[in-house]
Short mmCIF file of C-alpha atoms in Angstrom, two decimals:
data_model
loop_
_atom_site.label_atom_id
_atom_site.label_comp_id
_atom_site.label_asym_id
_atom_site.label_seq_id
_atom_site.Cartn_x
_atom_site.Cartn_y
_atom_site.Cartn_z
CA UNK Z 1 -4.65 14.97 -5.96
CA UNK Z 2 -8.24 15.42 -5.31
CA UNK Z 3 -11.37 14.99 -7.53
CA UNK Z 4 -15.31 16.14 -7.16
CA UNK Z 5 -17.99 14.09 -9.34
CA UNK Z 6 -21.42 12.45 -8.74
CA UNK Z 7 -21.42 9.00 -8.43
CA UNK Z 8 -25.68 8.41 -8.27
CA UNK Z 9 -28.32 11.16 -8.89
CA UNK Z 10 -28.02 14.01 -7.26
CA UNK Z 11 -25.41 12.53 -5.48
CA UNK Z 12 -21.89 13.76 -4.97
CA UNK Z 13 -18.56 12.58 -3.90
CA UNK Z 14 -14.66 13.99 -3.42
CA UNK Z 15 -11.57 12.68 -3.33
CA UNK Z 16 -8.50 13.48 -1.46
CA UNK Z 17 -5.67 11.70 -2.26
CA UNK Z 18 -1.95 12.51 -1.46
CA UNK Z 19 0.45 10.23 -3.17
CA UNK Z 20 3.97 9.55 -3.43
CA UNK Z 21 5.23 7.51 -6.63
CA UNK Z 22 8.43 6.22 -7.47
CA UNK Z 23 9.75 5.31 -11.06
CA UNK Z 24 12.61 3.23 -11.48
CA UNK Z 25 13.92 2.38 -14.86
CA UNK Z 26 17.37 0.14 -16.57
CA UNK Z 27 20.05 2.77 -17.79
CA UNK Z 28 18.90 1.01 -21.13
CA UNK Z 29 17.05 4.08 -22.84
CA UNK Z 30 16.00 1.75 -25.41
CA UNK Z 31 14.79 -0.71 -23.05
CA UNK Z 32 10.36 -0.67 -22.68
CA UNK Z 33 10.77 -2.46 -19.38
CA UNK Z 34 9.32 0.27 -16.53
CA UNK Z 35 8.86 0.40 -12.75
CA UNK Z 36 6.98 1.92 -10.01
CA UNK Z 37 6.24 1.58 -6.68
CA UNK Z 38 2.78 4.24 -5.74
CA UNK Z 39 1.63 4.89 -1.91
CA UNK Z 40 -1.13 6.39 -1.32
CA UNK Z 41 -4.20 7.54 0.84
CA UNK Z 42 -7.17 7.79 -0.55
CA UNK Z 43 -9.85 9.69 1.29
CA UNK Z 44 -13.67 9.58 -0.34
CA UNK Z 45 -16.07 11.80 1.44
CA UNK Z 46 -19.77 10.93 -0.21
CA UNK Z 47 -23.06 13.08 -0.07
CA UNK Z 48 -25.78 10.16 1.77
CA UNK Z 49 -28.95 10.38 0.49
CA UNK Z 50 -31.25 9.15 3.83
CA UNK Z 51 -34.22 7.90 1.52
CA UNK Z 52 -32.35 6.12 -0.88
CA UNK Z 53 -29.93 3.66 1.12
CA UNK Z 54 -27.09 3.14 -0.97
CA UNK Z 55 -25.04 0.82 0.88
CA UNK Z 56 -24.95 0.02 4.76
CA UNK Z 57 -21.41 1.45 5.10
CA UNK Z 58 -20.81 4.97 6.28
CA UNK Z 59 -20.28 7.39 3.27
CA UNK Z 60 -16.89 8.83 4.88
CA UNK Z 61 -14.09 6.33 4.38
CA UNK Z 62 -10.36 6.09 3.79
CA UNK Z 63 -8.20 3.55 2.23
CA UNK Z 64 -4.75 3.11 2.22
CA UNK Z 65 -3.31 1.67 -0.88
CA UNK Z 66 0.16 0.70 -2.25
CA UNK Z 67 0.95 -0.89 -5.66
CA UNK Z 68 3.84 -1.85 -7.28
CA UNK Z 69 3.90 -2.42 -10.95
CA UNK Z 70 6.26 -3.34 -13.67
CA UNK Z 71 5.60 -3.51 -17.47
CA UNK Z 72 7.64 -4.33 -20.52
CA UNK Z 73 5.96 -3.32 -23.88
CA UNK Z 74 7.89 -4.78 -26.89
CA UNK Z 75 5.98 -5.07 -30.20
CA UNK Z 76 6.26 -9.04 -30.33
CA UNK Z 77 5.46 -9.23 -26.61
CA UNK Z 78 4.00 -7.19 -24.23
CA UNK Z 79 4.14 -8.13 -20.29
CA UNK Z 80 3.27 -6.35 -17.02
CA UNK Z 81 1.82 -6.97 -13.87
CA UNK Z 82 1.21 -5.07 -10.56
CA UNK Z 83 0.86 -6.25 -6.56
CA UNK Z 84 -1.89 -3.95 -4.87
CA UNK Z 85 -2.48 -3.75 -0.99
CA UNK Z 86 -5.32 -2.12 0.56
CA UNK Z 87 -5.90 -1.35 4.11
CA UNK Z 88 -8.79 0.38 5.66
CA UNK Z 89 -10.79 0.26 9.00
CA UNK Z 90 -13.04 -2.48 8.28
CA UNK Z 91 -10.87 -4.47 5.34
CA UNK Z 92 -7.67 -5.03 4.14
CA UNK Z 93 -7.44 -6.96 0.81
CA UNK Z 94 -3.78 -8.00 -1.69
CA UNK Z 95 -4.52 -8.57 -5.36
CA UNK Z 96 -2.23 -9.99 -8.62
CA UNK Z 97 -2.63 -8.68 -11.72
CA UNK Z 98 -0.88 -9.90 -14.57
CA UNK Z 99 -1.22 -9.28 -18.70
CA UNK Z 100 0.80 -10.89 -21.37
CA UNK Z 101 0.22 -10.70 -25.03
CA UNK Z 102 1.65 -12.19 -27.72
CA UNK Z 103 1.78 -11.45 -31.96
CA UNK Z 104 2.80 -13.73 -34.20
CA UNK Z 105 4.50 -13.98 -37.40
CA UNK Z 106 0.71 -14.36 -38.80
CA UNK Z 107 -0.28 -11.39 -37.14
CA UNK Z 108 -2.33 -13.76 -34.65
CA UNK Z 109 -2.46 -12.05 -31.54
CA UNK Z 110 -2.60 -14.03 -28.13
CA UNK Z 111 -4.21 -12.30 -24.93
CA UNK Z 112 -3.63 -13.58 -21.43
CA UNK Z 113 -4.66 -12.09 -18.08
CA UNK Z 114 -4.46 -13.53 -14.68
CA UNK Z 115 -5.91 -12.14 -11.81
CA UNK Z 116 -5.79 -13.30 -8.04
CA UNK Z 117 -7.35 -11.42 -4.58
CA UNK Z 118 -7.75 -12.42 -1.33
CA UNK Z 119 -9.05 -10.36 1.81
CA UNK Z 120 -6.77 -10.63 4.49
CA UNK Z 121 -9.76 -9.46 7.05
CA UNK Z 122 -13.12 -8.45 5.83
CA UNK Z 123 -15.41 -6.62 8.72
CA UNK Z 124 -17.85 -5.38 6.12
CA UNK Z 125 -21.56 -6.74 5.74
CA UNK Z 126 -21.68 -5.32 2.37
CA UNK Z 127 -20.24 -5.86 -1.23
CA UNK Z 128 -19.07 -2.67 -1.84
CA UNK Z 129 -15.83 -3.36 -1.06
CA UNK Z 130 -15.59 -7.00 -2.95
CA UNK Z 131 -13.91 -8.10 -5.25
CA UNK Z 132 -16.43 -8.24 -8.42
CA UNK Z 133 -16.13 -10.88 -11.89
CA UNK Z 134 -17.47 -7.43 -14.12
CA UNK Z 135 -17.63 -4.11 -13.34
CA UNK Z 136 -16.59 -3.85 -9.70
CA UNK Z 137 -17.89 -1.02 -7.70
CA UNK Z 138 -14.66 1.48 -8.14
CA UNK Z 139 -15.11 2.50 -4.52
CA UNK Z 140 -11.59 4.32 -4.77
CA UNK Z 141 -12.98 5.99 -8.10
CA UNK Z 142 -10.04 5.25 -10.11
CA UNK Z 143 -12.00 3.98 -13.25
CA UNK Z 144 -13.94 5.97 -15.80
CA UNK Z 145 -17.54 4.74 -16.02
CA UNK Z 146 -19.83 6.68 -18.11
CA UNK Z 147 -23.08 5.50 -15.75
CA UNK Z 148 -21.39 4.96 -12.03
CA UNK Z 149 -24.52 4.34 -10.89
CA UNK Z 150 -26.57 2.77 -14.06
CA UNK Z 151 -27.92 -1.20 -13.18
CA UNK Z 152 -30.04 -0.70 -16.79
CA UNK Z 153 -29.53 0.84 -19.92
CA UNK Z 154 -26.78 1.60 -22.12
CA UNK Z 155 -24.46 2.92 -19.77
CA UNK Z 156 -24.57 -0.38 -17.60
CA UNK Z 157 -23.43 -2.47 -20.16
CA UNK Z 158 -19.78 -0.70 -20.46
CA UNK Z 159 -17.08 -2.72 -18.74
CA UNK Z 160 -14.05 -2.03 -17.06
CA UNK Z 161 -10.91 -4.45 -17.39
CA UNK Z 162 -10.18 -5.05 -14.22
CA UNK Z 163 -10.62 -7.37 -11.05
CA UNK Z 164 -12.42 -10.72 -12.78
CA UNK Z 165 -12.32 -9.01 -15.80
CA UNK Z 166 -15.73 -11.04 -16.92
CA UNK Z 167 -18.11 -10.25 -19.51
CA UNK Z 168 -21.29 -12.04 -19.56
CA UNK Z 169 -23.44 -10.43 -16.23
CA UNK Z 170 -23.63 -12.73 -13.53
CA UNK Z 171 -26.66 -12.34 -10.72
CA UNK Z 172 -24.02 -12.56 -7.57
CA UNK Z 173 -20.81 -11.10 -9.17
CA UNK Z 174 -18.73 -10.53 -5.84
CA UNK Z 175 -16.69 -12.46 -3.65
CA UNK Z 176 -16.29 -11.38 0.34
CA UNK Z 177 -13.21 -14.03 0.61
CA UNK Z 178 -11.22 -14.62 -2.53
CA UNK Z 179 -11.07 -14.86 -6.37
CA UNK Z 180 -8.88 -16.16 -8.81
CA UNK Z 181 -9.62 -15.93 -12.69
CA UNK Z 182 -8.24 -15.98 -15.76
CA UNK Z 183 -8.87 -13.89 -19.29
CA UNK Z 184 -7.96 -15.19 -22.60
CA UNK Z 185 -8.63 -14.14 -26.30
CA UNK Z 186 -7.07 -15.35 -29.77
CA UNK Z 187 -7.86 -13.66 -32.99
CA UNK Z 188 -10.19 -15.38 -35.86
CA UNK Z 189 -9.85 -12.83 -38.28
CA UNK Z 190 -8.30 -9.13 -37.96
CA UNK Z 191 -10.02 -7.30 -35.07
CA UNK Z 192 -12.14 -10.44 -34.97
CA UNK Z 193 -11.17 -12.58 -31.55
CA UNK Z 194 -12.80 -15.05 -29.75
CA UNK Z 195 -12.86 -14.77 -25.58
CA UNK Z 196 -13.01 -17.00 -22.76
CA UNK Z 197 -13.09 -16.27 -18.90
CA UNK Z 198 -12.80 -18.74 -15.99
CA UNK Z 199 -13.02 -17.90 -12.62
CA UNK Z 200 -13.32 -19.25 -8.86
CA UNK Z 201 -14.51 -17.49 -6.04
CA UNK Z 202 -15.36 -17.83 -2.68
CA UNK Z 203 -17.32 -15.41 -0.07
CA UNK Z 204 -17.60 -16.18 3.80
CA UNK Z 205 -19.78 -18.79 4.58
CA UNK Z 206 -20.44 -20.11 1.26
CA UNK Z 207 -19.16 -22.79 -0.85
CA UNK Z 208 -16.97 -22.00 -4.18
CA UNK Z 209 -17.95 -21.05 -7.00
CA UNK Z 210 -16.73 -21.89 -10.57
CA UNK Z 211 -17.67 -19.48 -13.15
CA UNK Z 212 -16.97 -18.78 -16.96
CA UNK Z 213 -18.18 -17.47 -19.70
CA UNK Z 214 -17.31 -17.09 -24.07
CA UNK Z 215 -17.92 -14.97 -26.96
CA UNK Z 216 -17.28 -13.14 -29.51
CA UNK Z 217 -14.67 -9.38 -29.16
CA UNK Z 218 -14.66 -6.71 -31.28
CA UNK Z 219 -11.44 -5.71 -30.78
CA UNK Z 220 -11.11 -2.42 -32.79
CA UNK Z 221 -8.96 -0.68 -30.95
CA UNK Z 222 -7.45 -2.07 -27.94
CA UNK Z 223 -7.86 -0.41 -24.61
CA UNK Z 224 -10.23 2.09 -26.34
CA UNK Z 225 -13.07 1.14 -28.09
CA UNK Z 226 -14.32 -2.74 -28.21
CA UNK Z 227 -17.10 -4.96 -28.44
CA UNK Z 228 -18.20 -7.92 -26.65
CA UNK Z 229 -20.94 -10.22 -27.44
CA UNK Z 230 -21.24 -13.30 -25.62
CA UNK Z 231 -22.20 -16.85 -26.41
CA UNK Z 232 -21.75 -19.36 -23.58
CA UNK Z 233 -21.27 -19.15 -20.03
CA UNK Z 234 -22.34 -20.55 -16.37
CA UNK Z 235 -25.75 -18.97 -17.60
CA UNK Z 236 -26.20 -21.36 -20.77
CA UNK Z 237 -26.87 -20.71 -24.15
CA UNK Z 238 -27.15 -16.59 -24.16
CA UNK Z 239 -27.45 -15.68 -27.68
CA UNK Z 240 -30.49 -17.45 -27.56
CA UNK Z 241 -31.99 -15.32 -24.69
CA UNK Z 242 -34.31 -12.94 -23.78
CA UNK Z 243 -32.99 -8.94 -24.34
CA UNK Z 244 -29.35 -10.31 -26.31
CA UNK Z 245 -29.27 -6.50 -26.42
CA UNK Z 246 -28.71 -5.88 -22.85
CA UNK Z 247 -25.80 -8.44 -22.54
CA UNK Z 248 -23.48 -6.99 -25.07
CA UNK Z 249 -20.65 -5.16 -23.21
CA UNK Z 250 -18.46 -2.56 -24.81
CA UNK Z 251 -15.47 -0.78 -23.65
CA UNK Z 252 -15.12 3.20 -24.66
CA UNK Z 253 -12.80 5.99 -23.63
CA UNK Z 254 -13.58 9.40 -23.60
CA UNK Z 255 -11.41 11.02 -21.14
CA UNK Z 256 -9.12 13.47 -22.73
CA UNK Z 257 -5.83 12.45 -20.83
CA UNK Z 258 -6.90 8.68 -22.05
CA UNK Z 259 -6.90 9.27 -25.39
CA UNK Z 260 -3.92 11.22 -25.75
CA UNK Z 261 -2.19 8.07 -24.69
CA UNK Z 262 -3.86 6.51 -27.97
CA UNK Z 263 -1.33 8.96 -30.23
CA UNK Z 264 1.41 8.58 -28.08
CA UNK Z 265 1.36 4.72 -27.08
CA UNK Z 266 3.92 1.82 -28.87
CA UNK Z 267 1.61 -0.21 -30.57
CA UNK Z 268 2.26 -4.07 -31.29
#
C-alpha cells in the first residue's frame, strides 16, 4: 500500500508499505473472537524543508513493524489487545495494548485500557520516535489527524487513542526509555462518563515520572465523535486556568472508510 499527504506546510510525505496479514478465526461462525498476525515495512520518504528544521533525524526512514492482535467483541463484554514490534536503524521499540469494556445490567458501562512500551535500543537524539502520553507523533502515519502539524488551535486539541492515551496536555509528553499507563472511564449518566489516566515513564538519563490526569467525557459516540474536558491532573486545578478552551480535547472521524465501520460495527 502506499499513501501521499502533507504532514506540515508545504510539506509532503509518501508512504510505501508492502504488507502481508494473516487472519485466523474459531470454526465458530457465531463466535466475535478474531485474529491476526500483520508484517510489514513501512517506508516514509519526507520533503525537508532546510529553513524550518523539523526534527534532527533524516527525512528518509524505514521501519519494520509486526503486530499481532486478537479481539473478542460481545455486547456484555468487549476485549482485545495487540503486541507491536518495531525495528529500524536507529530504534527498535515492543508495546502492549490492551482494551476491555464492560456493560452492565444498569446500562453502566466500564472502560479499561492498559498500555505498556519499552525501547529495546534507542540511538535517536530526538522525540520523534517516543513513545508520547497524548497525541504521539504518528511517524508511521497510521492515524488520522486533522492538523499533523498544528501545536495551536483547534486542530491541536483532537486526540488520538493510542500510546498513553492521556488527555490533559503535558509540557514533556514523551518518554526515550519506557512507559506504562493505564485509561479508565465509568459512566455518570448516559453518554456522561467520568475519566482518569495514570501513567509512569521514564527517558534516558532522567528519573521517573508519575503522571495523571481526570475529567469529564462526552462520550457520544464511541470511537467517533467525543468530548473531553478535564479537571485535575499532575498540572493542578485546570478548570480554573488560563485558556480552559485550549485544553478541551475531542475525538472526530471523518475518513470515509472510518465511518462506514460506524453502520456496520456490533455495538454493545
Amino acid at each position: 500500500s502506499g499513501s501521499s499527504y502533507h504532514y506540515a506546510k508545504d510539506l509532503r510525505y509518501s508512504t510505501i508499505t508492502p504488507a502481508i496479514s494473516l487472519a485466523f478465526r474459531t470454526d465458530d461462525f457465531r463466535s466475535n473472537k478474531r485474529e491476526s498476525l500483520t508484517f510489514r515495512f513501512v517506508n516514509v520518504m519526507r520533503q525537508k524543508n532546510e529553513i524550518i528544521d523539523t526534527d534532527d533525524i533524516d527525512p528518509d526512514y524505514s521501519v519494520f513493524n509486526t503486530r499481532y492482535s486478537y479481539s473478542n467483541n460481545g455486547i456484555i463484554n468487549h476485549f482485545s489487545w495487540f503486541t507491536d514490534l518495531q525495528i529500524a536503524n536507529n530504534f527498535s521499540k515492543l508495546s502492549v495494548d490492551l482494551e476491555y469494556r464492560k456493560l452492565y445490567q444498569n446500562n453502566r458501562q466500564l472502560n479499561l485500557r492498559l498500555f505498556a512500551g519499552k525501547f529495546i535500543y534507542n540511538d535517536t537524539s530526538s522525540d520523534y520516535f517516543s513513545f508520547a502520553l497524548d497525541r504521539p507523533t504518528d511517524y508511521l502515519f497510521d492515524f488520522n489527524y486533522l492538523g499533523r502539524s498544528e501545536t495551536t488551535g483547534i486542530l491541536s486539541q483532537q486526540i488520538i487513542i493510542a500510546e498513553g492515551g492521556f488527555k490533559s496536555k503535558f509540557e514533556n509528553p514523551y518518554a526515550n526509555n519506557w512507559m506504562v499507563t493505564a485509561n479508565a472511564s465509568f459512566n455518570l449518566w448516559k453518554w456522561v462518563e467520568l475519566y482518569g489516566d495514570i501513567g509512569w515513564m521514564k527517558s534516558k538519563l532522567q528519573s521517573g515520572r508519575f503522571i495523571y490526569d481526570s475529567g469529564i467525557r462526552l462520550n457520544l459516540v464511541t470511537d467517533y465523535f467525543e468530548l473531553y474536558f478535564p479537571l485535575y491532573s499532575s498540572n493542578g486545578w485546570e478548570l480554573g486556568q488560563p485558556r480552559y478552551d485550549q485544553k478541551i480535547r475531542f475525538i472526530v472521524t471523518l475518513q470515509p472508510k472510518t465511518l462506514l465501520g460506524l453502520f456496520t460495527r456490533k455495538w454493545f
